[in-house]
Every structure is written in structure tokens, then in C-alpha cells.
Coordinates of C-alpha atoms in Angstrom, one line a residue:
Chain V
M1 CA -2.3 -12.7 31.7
D2 CA -1.6 -15.4 29.3
T3 CA -1.1 -18.8 30.9
V4 CA 1.6 -20.8 29.3
V5 CA 0.2 -24.2 28.0
D6 CA 2.5 -27.0 28.0
L7 CA 1.9 -28.7 24.7
D8 CA 2.1 -32.3 25.8
T9 CA -0.4 -31.6 28.6
A10 CA -2.7 -30.0 25.9
L11 CA -2.4 -32.6 23.6
F12 CA -3.2 -35.5 26.2
E13 CA -6.4 -33.2 27.0
G14 CA -7.2 -32.6 23.5
L15 CA -6.9 -36.4 22.7
C16 CA -9.1 -37.2 25.9
R17 CA -11.7 -34.7 24.6
M18 CA -12.1 -36.6 21.4
G19 CA -11.7 -40.1 22.9
D20 CA -14.1 -39.5 26.0
S21 CA -16.9 -38.1 23.7
T22 CA -16.7 -41.1 21.3
L23 CA -16.6 -43.5 24.4
V24 CA -19.5 -41.9 26.1
L25 CA -21.7 -41.6 23.0
G26 CA -20.7 -45.2 22.1
H27 CA -21.8 -46.4 25.4
R28 CA -25.2 -44.5 25.2
V29 CA -25.9 -45.8 21.6
S30 CA -25.0 -49.3 22.9
E31 CA -27.7 -49.0 25.6
W32 CA -30.4 -49.4 22.8
C33 CA -29.1 -52.9 21.9
G34 CA -32.2 -55.0 21.3
H35 CA -34.7 -52.4 22.0
A36 CA -34.7 -50.3 18.8
P37 CA -38.0 -49.5 17.0
V38 CA -37.1 -51.8 13.9
L39 CA -34.6 -54.4 13.2
E40 CA -32.6 -52.2 10.9
E41 CA -32.1 -49.7 13.5
D42 CA -30.9 -52.3 15.9
I43 CA -28.3 -53.2 13.3
A44 CA -27.5 -49.3 12.6
L45 CA -27.1 -48.5 16.2
A46 CA -24.9 -51.5 17.0
N47 CA -22.7 -50.5 14.1
M48 CA -22.2 -47.0 15.1
A49 CA -21.6 -47.9 18.8
L50 CA -18.9 -50.2 17.2
D51 CA -17.3 -47.5 15.2
L52 CA -17.4 -45.1 18.1
I53 CA -15.8 -47.7 20.4
G54 CA -13.2 -48.4 17.9
Q55 CA -12.4 -44.7 17.6
T56 CA -12.0 -44.4 21.4
Q57 CA -9.5 -47.2 21.4
L58 CA -7.5 -45.1 18.9
W59 CA -7.9 -41.6 20.6
L60 CA -7.4 -43.0 24.2
G61 CA -4.6 -45.3 23.2
L62 CA -2.7 -42.2 21.6
A63 CA -3.5 -40.1 24.7
G64 CA -2.0 -42.9 27.0
E65 CA 1.2 -42.9 24.6
V66 CA 1.4 -39.1 24.7
E67 CA 1.1 -39.0 28.4
G68 CA 3.8 -41.7 28.8
K69 CA 2.9 -42.9 32.3
G70 CA 1.9 -46.4 31.2
R71 CA -1.8 -46.1 30.9
D72 CA -3.5 -47.6 27.9
A73 CA -6.9 -46.8 26.4
D74 CA -8.6 -49.3 28.9
A75 CA -6.8 -47.7 31.9
L76 CA -8.2 -44.3 30.6
A77 CA -11.6 -45.6 29.9
F78 CA -12.2 -47.8 33.1
R79 CA -10.0 -46.1 35.7
R80 CA -10.7 -42.5 35.7
D81 CA -13.4 -40.7 37.6
V82 CA -16.2 -38.3 36.5
W83 CA -14.0 -35.2 36.9
E84 CA -11.2 -36.6 34.8
F85 CA -13.5 -37.1 31.7
R86 CA -13.3 -34.6 29.0
N87 CA -16.3 -35.5 26.9
L88 CA -18.9 -33.0 25.7
L89 CA -22.1 -32.7 27.8
L90 CA -24.2 -33.4 24.9
V91 CA -23.1 -36.9 24.5
E92 CA -23.9 -37.8 28.2
R93 CA -27.5 -36.7 27.8
P94 CA -29.6 -39.9 28.6
N95 CA -31.1 -41.7 25.7
G96 CA -34.7 -40.6 26.2
D97 CA -37.0 -41.8 23.4
F98 CA -35.6 -42.6 20.0
G99 CA -36.0 -39.1 18.8
Q100 CA -33.9 -37.8 21.5
T101 CA -31.3 -40.4 20.7
L102 CA -31.6 -39.5 17.1
M103 CA -31.2 -35.8 17.4
R104 CA -28.3 -36.2 19.9
Q105 CA -26.6 -38.2 17.3
F106 CA -27.2 -35.7 14.5
L107 CA -26.0 -32.6 16.6
F108 CA -22.8 -34.5 17.4
D109 CA -22.3 -36.0 13.9
A110 CA -22.7 -32.5 12.1
W111 CA -19.8 -31.4 14.5
H112 CA -17.8 -34.8 14.3
Q113 CA -17.7 -35.0 10.6
P114 CA -16.0 -31.4 10.0
M115 CA -14.0 -31.6 13.2
L116 CA -12.4 -35.0 11.7
K117 CA -12.0 -33.2 8.4
A118 CA -10.0 -30.5 10.0
L119 CA -7.9 -33.1 12.0
E120 CA -6.9 -34.8 8.9
G121 CA -4.7 -31.8 8.3
S122 CA -3.0 -32.1 11.5
N123 CA 0.8 -32.1 11.5
D124 CA 1.0 -34.8 13.7
A125 CA 0.6 -37.8 11.5
R126 CA -0.9 -40.1 14.2
I127 CA -3.6 -37.6 14.6
A128 CA -4.3 -37.2 10.8
E129 CA -4.3 -41.0 10.4
I130 CA -7.0 -41.6 13.0
A131 CA -9.0 -38.6 11.7
A132 CA -9.1 -40.1 8.2
K133 CA -10.1 -43.5 9.4
A134 CA -12.7 -42.2 11.8
G135 CA -14.0 -39.9 9.1
R136 CA -14.9 -42.5 6.7
E137 CA -17.1 -44.1 9.3
V138 CA -18.6 -40.8 10.6
A139 CA -19.5 -39.8 7.1
Y140 CA -22.1 -42.6 7.2
H141 CA -23.2 -41.7 10.7
L142 CA -24.0 -38.2 9.4
E143 CA -25.8 -39.3 6.3
R144 CA -28.0 -41.6 8.4
S145 CA -28.7 -39.1 11.2
A146 CA -29.5 -36.3 9.0
D147 CA -31.7 -38.4 6.8
L148 CA -33.7 -39.5 9.6
V149 CA -34.0 -36.2 11.2
I150 CA -35.5 -35.0 7.9
R151 CA -37.9 -37.8 7.6
L152 CA -39.2 -37.7 11.1
G153 CA -39.2 -34.1 11.4
D154 CA -41.5 -34.1 8.3
G155 CA -43.2 -37.2 9.0
T156 CA -46.4 -37.3 11.2
E157 CA -47.7 -34.7 13.6
E158 CA -46.5 -36.8 16.4
S159 CA -43.0 -37.7 15.0
H160 CA -42.6 -33.9 14.3
K161 CA -43.5 -32.8 17.8
R162 CA -41.0 -35.4 19.3
M163 CA -38.2 -34.4 17.1
Q164 CA -39.0 -30.7 17.9
T165 CA -39.0 -31.5 21.7
A166 CA -35.7 -33.2 21.3
L167 CA -34.1 -30.5 19.6
D168 CA -35.3 -27.9 22.3
N169 CA -34.0 -30.2 25.1
L170 CA -30.6 -30.8 23.4
W171 CA -29.9 -27.4 21.8
P172 CA -28.4 -25.8 25.1
Y173 CA -25.7 -28.5 25.0
T174 CA -24.5 -27.6 21.5
G175 CA -22.7 -24.3 22.5
E176 CA -19.8 -26.1 24.2
M177 CA -18.6 -28.0 21.2
L178 CA -18.2 -24.7 19.2
T179 CA -16.3 -22.8 21.8
S180 CA -12.3 -22.8 22.2
D181 CA -10.7 -22.7 25.5
E182 CA -6.9 -21.9 25.8
T183 CA -6.0 -25.6 25.3
D184 CA -7.8 -25.6 22.1
R185 CA -6.3 -22.5 21.1
A186 CA -2.7 -23.7 22.0
L187 CA -3.2 -27.0 20.0
A188 CA -4.6 -25.0 17.0
E189 CA -1.7 -22.6 16.9
A190 CA 0.7 -25.5 16.9
G191 CA -1.2 -27.0 14.0
I192 CA -1.8 -30.1 15.9
M193 CA -5.6 -29.9 16.5
A194 CA -8.5 -27.9 15.3
A195 CA -10.2 -25.2 17.4
P196 CA -13.8 -26.0 18.1
D197 CA -14.8 -22.4 17.1
S198 CA -13.4 -23.0 13.7
I199 CA -16.0 -25.9 13.1
R200 CA -18.9 -23.4 13.8
P201 CA -19.6 -22.2 10.2
A202 CA -19.6 -25.7 8.9
W203 CA -21.9 -26.9 11.8
E204 CA -24.2 -24.2 11.6
S205 CA -24.8 -24.3 7.8
L206 CA -25.1 -28.1 7.9
V207 CA -27.5 -28.1 10.9
G208 CA -29.5 -25.1 9.4
E209 CA -30.1 -26.9 6.1
V210 CA -31.1 -30.1 7.7
L211 CA -33.4 -28.5 10.2
G212 CA -35.0 -26.5 7.6
E213 CA -35.8 -29.6 5.4
A214 CA -37.0 -31.3 8.6
T215 CA -39.4 -28.3 9.2
L216 CA -37.8 -27.9 12.8
T217 CA -36.9 -24.7 14.4
A218 CA -33.9 -24.2 16.4
P219 CA -34.6 -22.3 19.8
E220 CA -33.3 -18.8 19.7
G221 CA -31.1 -17.1 22.2
A222 CA -31.1 -20.6 24.4
Y223 CA -28.6 -20.5 27.3
M224 CA -25.7 -22.9 26.5
H225 CA -24.3 -25.1 29.0
K226 CA -20.4 -25.8 29.3
G227 CA -17.8 -27.5 31.4
G228 CA -17.8 -31.2 30.0
N229 CA -14.5 -30.8 28.1
Q230 CA -13.1 -29.3 31.2
G231 CA -14.4 -32.1 33.5
T232 CA -17.4 -30.5 35.1
H233 CA -20.4 -33.0 34.3
S234 CA -24.0 -33.6 34.7
E235 CA -25.2 -36.0 37.3
H236 CA -25.8 -38.6 34.5
L237 CA -22.1 -39.3 33.7
G238 CA -21.4 -40.8 37.3
H239 CA -24.1 -43.4 36.7
M240 CA -22.8 -44.4 33.4
L241 CA -19.3 -44.9 34.8
A242 CA -20.6 -46.8 37.6
T243 CA -22.2 -49.4 35.1
M244 CA -19.3 -49.2 32.7
Q245 CA -16.4 -49.3 35.1
W246 CA -17.9 -51.8 37.7
L247 CA -16.0 -54.8 36.7
Q248 CA -12.6 -53.4 36.4
R249 CA -13.1 -51.5 39.6
A250 CA -14.6 -54.6 41.5
Y251 CA -11.7 -56.9 40.4
P252 CA -8.7 -54.6 39.9
D253 CA -6.2 -57.6 39.7
A254 CA -8.2 -59.5 36.9
T255 CA -7.3 -59.5 33.2
W256 CA -10.2 -60.0 30.9
Chain O
M1 CA -32.0 -75.3 17.1
Y2 CA -33.1 -72.0 17.8
A3 CA -36.3 -73.8 16.5
Q4 CA -37.4 -76.5 19.0
M5 CA -40.4 -78.6 18.8
V6 CA -41.6 -77.5 15.6
K7 CA -44.8 -79.3 14.7
S8 CA -44.9 -80.3 11.2
E9 CA -48.0 -79.8 9.2
A10 CA -50.0 -82.6 7.7
T11 CA -50.5 -82.3 4.0
N12 CA -53.4 -83.4 2.0
E13 CA -52.5 -82.9 -1.7
D14 CA -52.3 -84.9 -5.0
P15 CA -50.2 -88.0 -4.3
A16 CA -48.6 -87.7 -7.7
K17 CA -47.4 -84.0 -7.1
L18 CA -46.3 -85.0 -3.5
A19 CA -44.3 -88.0 -5.0
A20 CA -42.6 -85.7 -7.5
F21 CA -41.8 -83.2 -4.9
Q22 CA -40.3 -85.8 -2.7
A23 CA -38.3 -87.2 -5.6
R24 CA -36.8 -83.9 -6.2
I25 CA -35.9 -83.5 -2.4
D26 CA -34.4 -87.1 -2.6
A27 CA -32.2 -86.1 -5.5
G28 CA -30.8 -83.3 -3.5
E29 CA -32.5 -80.4 -5.5
K30 CA -33.2 -77.1 -3.8
I31 CA -36.8 -75.9 -3.7
E32 CA -37.1 -72.4 -4.5
P33 CA -39.9 -69.9 -3.5
K34 CA -41.8 -69.8 -6.7
E35 CA -42.0 -73.5 -7.3
W36 CA -44.8 -75.8 -6.2
M37 CA -44.4 -77.1 -2.5
P38 CA -46.9 -78.9 -0.4
E39 CA -48.8 -76.6 2.1
G40 CA -47.5 -78.7 5.0
Y41 CA -43.9 -78.1 3.9
R42 CA -44.6 -74.2 3.5
K43 CA -46.3 -74.1 6.9
T44 CA -43.7 -76.1 8.7
L45 CA -40.9 -73.9 7.2
I46 CA -42.6 -70.8 8.1
R47 CA -43.0 -71.8 11.7
Q48 CA -39.2 -73.2 11.9
I49 CA -37.6 -70.1 10.1
G50 CA -39.9 -67.7 12.1
Q51 CA -39.0 -69.3 15.3
H52 CA -35.2 -69.3 14.5
A53 CA -35.6 -65.6 13.5
H54 CA -37.4 -64.6 16.7
S55 CA -34.6 -66.4 18.7
E56 CA -32.0 -64.3 17.0
I57 CA -33.9 -61.2 18.0
V58 CA -34.8 -62.1 21.6
G59 CA -31.2 -63.6 21.8
Q60 CA -29.9 -60.1 21.7
L61 CA -31.3 -59.4 25.1
P62 CA -29.3 -61.7 27.4
E63 CA -26.1 -60.5 25.8
G64 CA -27.1 -56.9 25.4
N65 CA -27.4 -57.2 29.2
W66 CA -23.8 -57.1 29.4
I67 CA -22.6 -54.7 26.9
T68 CA -22.7 -51.7 29.0
R69 CA -20.6 -53.5 31.5
A70 CA -18.1 -55.2 29.2
P71 CA -14.7 -55.2 31.0
T72 CA -12.7 -53.8 28.3
L73 CA -13.1 -51.8 25.2
E74 CA -12.1 -54.7 23.0
R75 CA -14.6 -57.1 24.8
K76 CA -17.4 -54.3 24.5
A77 CA -16.6 -54.1 20.7
I78 CA -16.5 -57.8 20.1
L79 CA -19.9 -58.3 22.1
L80 CA -21.4 -55.4 20.1
A81 CA -20.4 -57.0 16.8
K82 CA -21.8 -60.4 17.9
V83 CA -25.2 -58.9 18.8
Q84 CA -25.2 -56.9 15.6
D85 CA -24.6 -60.1 13.8
E86 CA -27.5 -61.6 15.5
A87 CA -29.9 -58.9 14.6
G88 CA -28.5 -59.4 11.0
H89 CA -29.3 -63.2 11.2
G90 CA -32.8 -62.2 12.4
L91 CA -33.0 -60.1 9.1
Y92 CA -31.9 -62.8 6.5
L93 CA -34.2 -65.3 8.3
Y94 CA -37.2 -63.0 8.2
C95 CA -36.4 -62.4 4.5
A96 CA -36.2 -66.2 4.0
A97 CA -39.7 -66.5 5.6
E98 CA -41.0 -63.6 3.6
T99 CA -40.4 -65.7 0.4
L100 CA -42.9 -68.2 1.8
G101 CA -45.6 -65.5 1.8
V102 CA -45.6 -64.2 5.5
S103 CA -44.5 -60.6 6.4
R104 CA -42.0 -59.7 9.0
D105 CA -44.9 -57.7 10.8
E106 CA -47.0 -60.7 10.8
L107 CA -44.3 -62.8 12.2
T108 CA -43.5 -60.2 15.0
E109 CA -47.2 -59.9 16.0
A110 CA -47.2 -63.7 16.2
L111 CA -44.2 -63.5 18.4
L112 CA -45.7 -60.7 20.6
S113 CA -49.2 -62.4 21.0
G114 CA -47.3 -65.6 22.2
K115 CA -48.5 -67.6 19.1
M116 CA -45.1 -68.2 17.9
K117 CA -42.1 -69.2 20.3
Y118 CA -38.4 -68.5 20.5
S119 CA -35.8 -70.8 21.9
S120 CA -36.1 -71.6 25.4
I121 CA -32.5 -70.8 26.2
F122 CA -32.9 -67.0 26.0
N123 CA -35.4 -67.2 29.0
Y124 CA -32.3 -67.8 31.3
P125 CA -30.5 -64.8 32.9
T126 CA -26.9 -63.7 32.3
L127 CA -25.9 -63.1 35.6
N128 CA -22.1 -62.7 35.5
W129 CA -19.6 -61.8 32.8
A130 CA -18.6 -65.4 32.3
D131 CA -22.2 -66.1 31.3
I132 CA -21.3 -64.1 28.0
G133 CA -18.4 -66.6 27.5
A134 CA -20.8 -69.6 28.3
V135 CA -23.5 -68.1 25.9
G136 CA -20.9 -68.1 23.1
W137 CA -19.3 -71.5 24.0
L138 CA -22.5 -73.6 24.9
V139 CA -25.4 -71.9 23.3
D140 CA -23.9 -71.0 20.1
G141 CA -22.0 -74.2 20.2
A142 CA -25.4 -76.1 20.5
A143 CA -26.9 -73.9 17.7
I144 CA -24.0 -74.5 15.2
M145 CA -24.7 -78.4 15.9
N146 CA -28.0 -78.1 14.3
Q147 CA -27.3 -75.2 11.9
V148 CA -24.4 -76.9 10.1
P149 CA -26.5 -79.8 8.7
L150 CA -29.3 -77.2 7.9
Q151 CA -26.9 -75.8 5.5
R152 CA -28.1 -78.8 3.3
T153 CA -31.8 -78.1 4.0
S154 CA -34.0 -78.4 1.1
F155 CA -35.5 -75.0 0.9
G156 CA -33.1 -72.8 -1.0
P157 CA -33.5 -69.4 0.8
Y158 CA -33.2 -71.2 4.2
S159 CA -30.1 -73.2 3.3
R160 CA -28.4 -70.0 1.8
A161 CA -29.1 -68.0 5.1
M162 CA -27.7 -71.0 7.1
I163 CA -24.6 -71.0 5.0
R164 CA -24.0 -67.1 5.9
I165 CA -25.0 -67.7 9.4
C166 CA -22.8 -70.6 10.1
K167 CA -19.7 -68.7 9.3
E168 CA -20.5 -66.1 11.9
E169 CA -21.7 -68.4 14.6
S170 CA -18.5 -70.4 14.6
F171 CA -16.8 -67.1 15.0
H172 CA -18.9 -66.4 17.9
Q173 CA -18.3 -69.7 19.5
R174 CA -14.7 -69.2 19.4
Q175 CA -15.0 -65.9 21.1
G176 CA -17.2 -67.3 23.9
Y177 CA -14.5 -70.2 24.4
D178 CA -11.7 -67.3 24.5
I179 CA -13.7 -65.5 27.2
M180 CA -14.0 -68.8 29.1
M181 CA -10.3 -69.4 28.9
K182 CA -9.6 -65.9 30.4
M183 CA -11.9 -66.6 33.1
A184 CA -11.0 -70.1 33.9
K185 CA -7.3 -69.3 33.9
G186 CA -7.9 -65.9 35.8
T187 CA -8.2 -65.1 39.3
P188 CA -10.1 -67.3 41.9
E189 CA -13.1 -65.1 41.5
Q190 CA -13.0 -65.2 37.8
K191 CA -12.6 -69.0 37.8
A192 CA -15.7 -69.2 40.2
M193 CA -17.7 -67.0 37.8
A194 CA -16.8 -69.4 35.0
Q195 CA -17.8 -72.6 36.9
D196 CA -21.0 -70.7 38.0
A197 CA -21.9 -70.0 34.5
L198 CA -21.2 -73.6 33.3
N199 CA -23.3 -74.9 36.1
R200 CA -26.2 -72.7 35.0
F201 CA -26.1 -73.0 31.3
W202 CA -25.3 -76.8 30.9
Y203 CA -28.7 -78.2 31.4
P204 CA -30.5 -75.5 29.5
S205 CA -28.1 -75.8 26.6
L206 CA -28.9 -79.6 26.5
M207 CA -32.7 -78.7 26.4
M208 CA -31.9 -76.6 23.3
F209 CA -32.1 -79.6 21.1
G210 CA -35.6 -80.4 22.3
P211 CA -36.8 -83.6 23.9
S212 CA -36.1 -87.0 22.4
D213 CA -38.0 -87.1 19.0
K214 CA -36.8 -90.5 17.8
D215 CA -40.5 -91.8 17.8
S216 CA -42.1 -88.6 16.5
V217 CA -44.2 -88.9 13.4
H218 CA -43.9 -85.0 12.9
S219 CA -40.1 -85.2 12.9
A220 CA -40.1 -88.3 10.5
Q221 CA -41.9 -86.0 8.0
S222 CA -39.8 -83.1 8.5
M223 CA -36.7 -85.5 7.9
A224 CA -38.1 -86.6 4.8
W225 CA -38.5 -83.1 3.5
K226 CA -35.1 -82.4 4.7
I227 CA -36.3 -79.6 6.9
K228 CA -34.8 -81.4 9.7
I229 CA -31.6 -83.3 9.2
N230 CA -30.7 -85.2 12.3
T231 CA -32.8 -86.2 15.4
N232 CA -32.6 -84.3 18.6
D233 CA -30.8 -87.0 20.3
E234 CA -28.3 -87.5 17.8
L235 CA -27.4 -83.7 17.9
R236 CA -27.4 -83.7 21.7
Q237 CA -25.0 -86.7 21.9
K238 CA -22.7 -85.0 19.4
F239 CA -22.6 -81.7 21.4
V240 CA -21.8 -83.6 24.8
D241 CA -19.1 -85.4 23.1
Q242 CA -17.6 -82.3 21.7
T243 CA -18.1 -80.0 24.9
V244 CA -16.8 -82.4 27.5
P245 CA -13.1 -82.2 26.5
Q246 CA -13.4 -78.6 26.1
A247 CA -14.5 -78.3 29.7
E248 CA -11.8 -80.4 30.9
Y249 CA -9.2 -78.3 29.0
L250 CA -10.8 -75.3 30.9
G251 CA -10.3 -77.0 34.2
L252 CA -14.1 -76.8 34.7
T253 CA -16.5 -79.4 36.1
I254 CA -19.6 -80.3 34.1
P255 CA -22.4 -80.5 36.6
D256 CA -23.5 -84.0 36.1
P257 CA -22.1 -86.7 38.5
D258 CA -23.2 -89.4 35.9
L259 CA -21.3 -88.3 33.0
R260 CA -18.9 -90.8 31.9
W261 CA -17.2 -92.2 28.8
N262 CA -18.7 -95.0 27.1
E263 CA -16.3 -97.0 25.2
E264 CA -18.9 -99.3 23.6
K265 CA -21.0 -96.4 22.1
G266 CA -17.9 -94.1 21.6
G267 CA -19.6 -91.4 23.3
Y268 CA -20.5 -90.0 26.6
D269 CA -23.2 -91.2 28.9
F270 CA -24.9 -88.1 30.5
S271 CA -28.0 -87.1 32.6
E272 CA -31.1 -86.0 30.9
P273 CA -32.0 -82.3 31.7
D274 CA -35.2 -81.9 33.8
W275 CA -37.9 -81.9 31.0
S276 CA -40.5 -80.6 33.3
E277 CA -38.5 -77.5 33.7
F278 CA -38.2 -77.4 29.9
F279 CA -41.9 -77.5 29.4
E280 CA -42.4 -74.7 32.2
V281 CA -40.0 -72.6 30.1
I282 CA -41.8 -73.1 26.9
K283 CA -45.1 -72.4 28.7
G284 CA -43.8 -69.0 29.8
N285 CA -42.5 -69.8 33.3
G286 CA -38.8 -69.6 32.7
P287 CA -36.9 -67.1 34.9
C288 CA -36.9 -64.4 32.2
N289 CA -39.8 -64.9 29.9
A290 CA -41.8 -62.2 31.3
E291 CA -38.7 -59.7 30.9
R292 CA -38.0 -60.8 27.4
M293 CA -41.5 -60.4 26.2
E294 CA -42.0 -57.0 28.1
A295 CA -38.8 -55.8 26.3
R296 CA -39.7 -56.8 22.8
Q297 CA -43.4 -55.5 23.2
K298 CA -42.0 -52.1 24.6
A299 CA -39.7 -51.8 21.7
W300 CA -42.5 -52.5 19.3
D301 CA -44.9 -50.1 20.9
D302 CA -42.4 -47.2 21.7
G303 CA -41.3 -47.6 18.0
A304 CA -44.7 -47.2 16.5
W305 CA -44.5 -43.3 16.3
F306 CA -40.9 -43.8 14.6
R307 CA -42.2 -46.4 11.9
E308 CA -45.4 -44.3 11.1
G309 CA -43.3 -41.2 10.8
L310 CA -41.1 -42.9 8.2
M311 CA -44.1 -44.1 6.3
A312 CA -45.9 -40.7 6.3
H313 CA -42.6 -39.1 5.1
A314 CA -42.4 -41.8 2.3
R315 CA -46.0 -40.9 1.3
K316 CA -45.3 -37.3 1.3
R317 CA -42.3 -37.8 -1.0
S318 CA -44.0 -39.9 -3.4
A319 CA -47.0 -37.6 -3.6
A320 CA -44.6 -34.6 -4.3
K321 CA -43.0 -36.7 -7.0
V322 CA -46.3 -37.4 -8.8
A323 CA -47.4 -33.9 -8.5
A324 CA -44.2 -32.8 -10.1
E325 CA -44.6 -35.1 -13.0

């Protein structure tokens, strides 16, 4: 039996999926601040985190508007609990070593860039506009992360080993972002957002090319975790939110 | 004055050359990297610019401490942008130092071994959100006091770096004051956080200018070379005179019972910070010295494989290019 999906509800959901992924990844990247392996990386990481937080403001701002219950981007970011978050499991993975952080970024960027490109064609002008703006930023993110994955994969024995380990660890979290559920399908049919499975060919070809050049091998037949974009998360997200939301929760009457 | 107590180096060179060099400085000319300069001038500048660069880098840590807890998306973005600017300042300054013949890696190793210092202020903790406001308002405010005159410093690359840095620093200071306004005009708890931040950062901010140097021979040499433009006491006085009315506007109390306006001198009288505390912090005994150095050391050690990986890849690429030719 087909469930009837209410388009407004689906749109709110779809926007939270975009905005929560950028929020959670932006937060993870910002945890590196001042601790990167070289100064240029400190600057690049802060820059990426800044882009991702800026995109969050746009996606969640629009989500609040669509929902129409008076919640703004901050209310959505700081006052929802774990099960209400719709981010991909990949982006909530802890930073690990720099190789892990970088591989997570690349696997996400390789999805993010074609996804934004597809969203530029949305028949909702607000979505197309956000996607165009974010797309210009993400083109740089992808260029940088792909380049570093190649250089470190094909660097020293140690850097190769670290990048391969990162890939093995993160690979099982990549299936979710290329699989559509009924919310995705309803939004895609209405021409509002792109279905994740439509991104698969672009993602696979890009990732395949970069991993090849990096002399890295994707695990075959790995089990794929899922559930993040429906609100079932790993234990890690709760700890992140405890840190991120603490001030807002502790002093609910304050403005900042 | 991210550079404190920079000892200037004695110079033993041809008096005629020294006099000609001094004449250029007195005429307001800029000294450029490839031109002749006294060894003492070069060494003092390396020490001063290096210390300033290290301060920018270590200075990321107390503010970075609050990036993951910033209370709104906008505050998080502003703080990220600010910390990113600081890393950028570090980069310009290391580049300015490199023009004097010292590499960034050498300077980093000198920081990690404790041979070079960074500003004492970054050894104090950031304990509540208003501290992020206080750091912008007071710490960046104090830094600007020193850096604005340094835009006219005699060494070209340092002067040009300062011009860029000052633009960004004054923006940071305004952002810091903006946080303080929100906090001071907010709920009773927010106001208490703001007062607590001021109480803890006031004296360490005054220490940023360094102890009185009006009778110091080293300072006199640095001032003659226009590496240093004002005495520490002049800058401290200027800072207090600027900051007291701002605190009054916020409705906060400067933690100094002896603070009062002195009509005759046209400035405030104020209490000296506890200089024994300052010297302990410089020696490594401040509240966060160990954590700050540990964080920098860990970033450096953990990053070794990354840096080596990139170098190895670059070597492979250039070997492949040579083979193809």
C-alpha cells in the first residue's frame, strides 16, 4: 500500500536532511580549530566549517519557514533532540585522525556537489537559489578533499595505510546517502528536490576515479548502515548535541 | 603586544653603516628584506615577529574552546571567522619572519621547545561564554593599541602585515563588544557572566603591555629602530582611558577600587597588575600554559604523517615529471 506523503511535511523533512547534515559536519570540522597538522589546514578547515554553518542557516531557515510554526534556524539547530535530527550517519562519525576527517569530507563532498547541482534545477526557486550559492562553495570543498585524498593515499606507506583504514571504516556509512525513501521519492516526483539514488552514478564515478588515483581500494560487499535521515542515529550524535545545545538549553530565556 | 618583553640584540657593526641605516629610519624610509640591516635589528625583529605569530596560533585555542558551544549559528559563524583570521595573521607574520632568513618550521620548533614565547594572555582560560566577548573587547582591544602604531614600523613586510591585521582586529574588537552588550543587557545570569569575565580578564589584559620599560636600554634601541613605537606604560594608559567608559556604558564594574579620573594628567589612575603573577605565567606557571603547549605539541606530532605524506607525493610527482621529459 502506498502511503500518501504530504508534500509540506516531506519538504520540511527534506530541508532538515540537507541542513542537519551541513550542521553536524560543520560542527565536527570546527572541532579541529587550532589542532590541525599545518596552519594552512587550520585555515581551510575553519573556512569549510564556516561555509557549512552558513548553508545550515539557509536550509534550516527555509525549513522553519515551510513548517510555519515560528521556529527559526536556531530553534531547529539548538532545540531539537537526537531523534529529530535528519543528518546522514556519515557526518556524525567522530573526527578520528586527520585521515579519517579528510576521508569523511571527501565521501560527503562527492555526494554534496552533485546533489546541489541537481537541486539547482528545483522548481522551488528558494531551493534552487540556496543550492546555487552552496554549490559554489562546495566545488572548492570537493576540489580540496579529492586532491588531499589522492596525495595522501599515494604518499608514504603510513599515509596510505591511514587513508585506507579511514576508507574501510567510513565506507559502510555511504550507502544511506545514495538510497531514496518515500519522502525523497515524493519530493523528486514533484520536482522539488532530487532523489538520493539519482546521485549514485555521479558519486560512484567520482569516488572511483579519485580512489584509483589515490591507490586506495573500496571494500567490496560491505554492509551499509542506514537510518540517520529518518532519525535513528549513532551514540555519537547525542554527545555532540549535548555540547552544541548546552547554552541554549541551560538558559532558555536568554538571547545571545 | 602579542610580543612582550622582546629583548633587543646588541649590534657591533661598522659605525658608518649603522649611522646611514639610522638616517634612513629617521627619514621614515622602510627597510626591505634584501637591504643591509644591522644583525641586532634582524634578530630583534625575528624574535618580535615570531612571538607575535606564535601568539596568533596559540590564541586560536582559548577561543576555539567555545566554537562547539557557541549559542547561535550566527555566533558560531562569527567566532569561526575570527579564529580563521587569527590563523591567517599567523601565516602573514611567519611569512614576514621568513624574509629575515628563518623558516616557519624553525620558529615552530623554537615555540615547542620553549625557546620562544607567546603572549601571556593566552595562558588564561575561557570559562563562560562572555569570555569570548571579553577576549574580543579587552584582548583584541589591547592588541590594537600596540598594532596601530606598528603599521608605521620600519621593517616593510612587518608594517604591511600590520596594516592588514589591524583592519581585521578592529572588526574583532567590535564583535567582542557586541557580545558583551548582549550579555550585560541580558538576563541576570548573563550579566553575572559578563562581570565575571571582566573580573578575570582585566588585569591579564593590562599585563599584555608588559612591565614598565621607561628606563629600559633594550626598549630605547627598539624605539630608535622603530621596531617599537611607544613605551609599555603609554600604551597601557591609553588602553585604560579607552576601556573605562566602555565598561561604564555596559554597566559593568572594573575590578579596581583605586581606579579614578585624574584631571591633572587627563587620564585614569589605576592599580598595577600583580607583576609576580605575570612573571610566573611567562615562566610557564599560568593556569593554562601546560594545556596550550600540549595542544600545539600534539597538533605538530599527530600531523607529522600528514606533512610527510604530502612531501612524499610531491617527490613522486616531480620524479614522474622528470622521467616523462
